[in-house]
Amino acid sequence: MPDHSSHHLSRRERQIMDIIFARGEAAAAEVHAALPDAPSYSAVRALLRILEEKGHLKHREDGARYIYLPTEARGKASRSALQRVVRTFFDGSLSSAVAALVDAEGGKLSADELKRLEAIVAAAKKKTR
């Protein structure tokens, strides 16, 4: 289980987690190849070990190499990350965060996106009654 008291990952640790979440799993060499301005291969292996010690990753053996996988489902991790962003950058205001996202898109949402947002708001209204 990830140590939720240590959500503060370094930039490199976040980059590595992004790579592994995007791929589902990855060996150290794959992570190294995907990192921008990558540090040494041994530094990447050390970071993977640290992420494993922190509880963010686990590994399985594939011959002589370790394949790293996230310990938390992508959906759960993304919700947790989004909650941190809303708290940090929007003073906990979900509506401000949504407004910023819509504004960033120039207010142009597809009909499907608008329907989904309307359904989410309607469901939230029902829960608050």
Short mmCIF file of C-alpha atoms in Angstrom, two decimals:
data_model
loop_
_atom_site.label_atom_id
_atom_site.label_comp_id
_atom_site.label_asym_id
_atom_site.label_seq_id
_atom_site.Cartn_x
_atom_site.Cartn_y
_atom_site.Cartn_z
CA MET A 1 0.00 0.00 0.00
CA PRO A 2 1.42 3.41 -0.86
CA ASP A 3 2.50 5.55 2.05
CA HIS A 4 -0.09 8.29 1.71
CA SER A 5 1.80 10.46 4.16
CA SER A 6 4.53 10.85 1.53
CA HIS A 7 2.58 12.12 -1.48
CA HIS A 8 5.44 14.50 -2.16
CA LEU A 9 7.39 12.74 -4.85
CA SER A 10 10.39 14.34 -6.49
CA ARG A 11 10.08 15.46 -10.10
CA ARG A 12 11.97 12.35 -11.23
CA GLU A 13 9.82 10.05 -9.08
CA ARG A 14 6.68 11.58 -10.61
CA GLN A 15 8.10 11.16 -14.10
CA ILE A 16 8.83 7.51 -13.40
CA MET A 17 5.35 6.93 -11.97
CA ASP A 18 3.83 8.61 -15.06
CA ILE A 19 5.80 6.29 -17.35
CA ILE A 20 4.78 3.19 -15.41
CA PHE A 21 1.12 4.23 -15.22
CA ALA A 22 1.10 4.94 -18.96
CA ARG A 23 2.63 1.55 -19.79
CA GLY A 24 1.01 -0.48 -17.03
CA GLU A 25 4.39 -1.96 -16.16
CA ALA A 26 7.99 -1.39 -17.18
CA ALA A 27 11.52 -2.63 -16.69
CA ALA A 28 14.25 -0.23 -15.55
CA ALA A 29 15.69 -0.03 -19.08
CA GLU A 30 12.29 0.98 -20.48
CA VAL A 31 11.86 3.65 -17.81
CA HIS A 32 15.40 4.91 -18.47
CA ALA A 33 14.74 5.14 -22.21
CA ALA A 34 11.46 7.03 -21.69
CA LEU A 35 12.76 9.62 -19.22
CA PRO A 36 13.55 13.07 -20.58
CA ASP A 37 17.15 14.08 -19.89
CA ALA A 38 17.57 10.74 -18.13
CA PRO A 39 20.04 10.29 -15.31
CA SER A 40 22.30 7.24 -15.35
CA TYR A 41 20.75 3.79 -15.59
CA SER A 42 21.92 3.00 -12.04
CA ALA A 43 20.22 6.20 -10.78
CA VAL A 44 16.96 5.09 -12.42
CA ARG A 45 17.26 1.68 -10.75
CA ALA A 46 17.87 3.41 -7.41
CA LEU A 47 14.78 5.60 -7.91
CA LEU A 48 12.68 2.54 -8.75
CA ARG A 49 13.90 0.88 -5.56
CA ILE A 50 13.04 4.02 -3.56
CA LEU A 51 9.55 4.14 -5.08
CA GLU A 52 9.14 0.49 -4.15
CA GLU A 53 10.30 1.18 -0.58
CA LYS A 54 7.81 4.06 -0.36
CA GLY A 55 5.08 1.64 -1.42
CA HIS A 56 4.27 3.18 -4.80
CA LEU A 57 5.67 0.31 -6.87
CA LYS A 58 6.03 -3.43 -6.64
CA HIS A 59 7.94 -5.74 -8.92
CA ARG A 60 7.79 -9.18 -10.44
CA GLU A 61 10.74 -11.08 -11.81
CA ASP A 62 11.03 -11.78 -15.52
CA GLY A 63 14.20 -13.82 -15.84
CA ALA A 64 17.03 -11.64 -14.57
CA ARG A 65 15.10 -8.38 -14.75
CA TYR A 66 12.52 -6.78 -12.53
CA ILE A 67 9.28 -5.54 -14.04
CA TYR A 68 7.80 -2.69 -12.00
CA LEU A 69 4.07 -2.19 -11.53
CA PRO A 70 2.13 0.44 -9.57
CA THR A 71 0.67 -0.72 -6.25
CA GLU A 72 -2.39 1.46 -6.71
CA ALA A 73 -4.88 1.34 -9.57
CA ARG A 74 -4.47 4.18 -12.05
CA GLY A 75 -7.98 5.51 -11.36
CA LYS A 76 -7.41 5.68 -7.62
CA ALA A 77 -4.01 7.30 -8.08
CA SER A 78 -5.40 9.86 -10.53
CA ARG A 79 -8.22 10.81 -8.13
CA SER A 80 -5.72 11.22 -5.33
CA ALA A 81 -3.43 13.35 -7.50
CA LEU A 82 -6.35 15.48 -8.67
CA GLN A 83 -7.47 16.06 -5.08
CA ARG A 84 -3.95 17.29 -4.25
CA VAL A 85 -4.00 19.66 -7.24
CA VAL A 86 -7.41 21.05 -6.24
CA ARG A 87 -6.24 21.59 -2.64
CA THR A 88 -2.90 23.09 -3.68
CA PHE A 89 -3.81 25.32 -6.61
CA PHE A 90 -7.52 26.03 -6.13
CA ASP A 91 -7.82 26.29 -2.32
CA GLY A 92 -9.93 23.14 -2.34
CA SER A 93 -12.53 24.60 -4.72
CA LEU A 94 -13.66 21.98 -7.19
CA SER A 95 -15.71 24.53 -9.14
CA SER A 96 -12.63 26.75 -9.59
CA ALA A 97 -10.63 23.78 -10.85
CA VAL A 98 -13.36 22.79 -13.33
CA ALA A 99 -13.70 26.41 -14.48
CA ALA A 100 -9.95 26.59 -15.08
CA LEU A 101 -10.06 23.39 -17.15
CA VAL A 102 -12.99 24.63 -19.24
CA ASP A 103 -11.32 28.03 -19.69
CA ALA A 104 -8.10 26.31 -20.77
CA GLU A 105 -10.08 24.65 -23.57
CA GLY A 106 -11.50 28.01 -24.62
CA GLY A 107 -14.90 26.92 -23.37
CA LYS A 108 -15.17 24.48 -26.26
CA LEU A 109 -16.56 21.18 -25.01
CA SER A 110 -18.06 18.48 -27.16
CA ALA A 111 -21.73 17.61 -26.83
CA ASP A 112 -20.73 14.32 -25.18
CA GLU A 113 -18.52 16.13 -22.66
CA LEU A 114 -21.31 18.57 -21.83
CA LYS A 115 -23.80 15.72 -21.35
CA ARG A 116 -21.37 13.91 -19.05
CA LEU A 117 -20.77 17.05 -16.98
CA GLU A 118 -24.51 17.70 -16.74
CA ALA A 119 -25.08 14.13 -15.55
CA ILE A 120 -22.33 14.49 -12.94
CA VAL A 121 -23.82 17.75 -11.65
CA ALA A 122 -27.32 16.25 -11.56
CA ALA A 123 -26.06 13.24 -9.58
CA ALA A 124 -24.22 15.54 -7.16
CA LYS A 125 -27.38 17.61 -6.63
CA LYS A 126 -29.31 14.44 -5.73
CA LYS A 127 -26.66 13.49 -3.17
CA THR A 128 -26.84 16.90 -1.45
CA ARG A 129 -30.61 16.82 -0.97
#
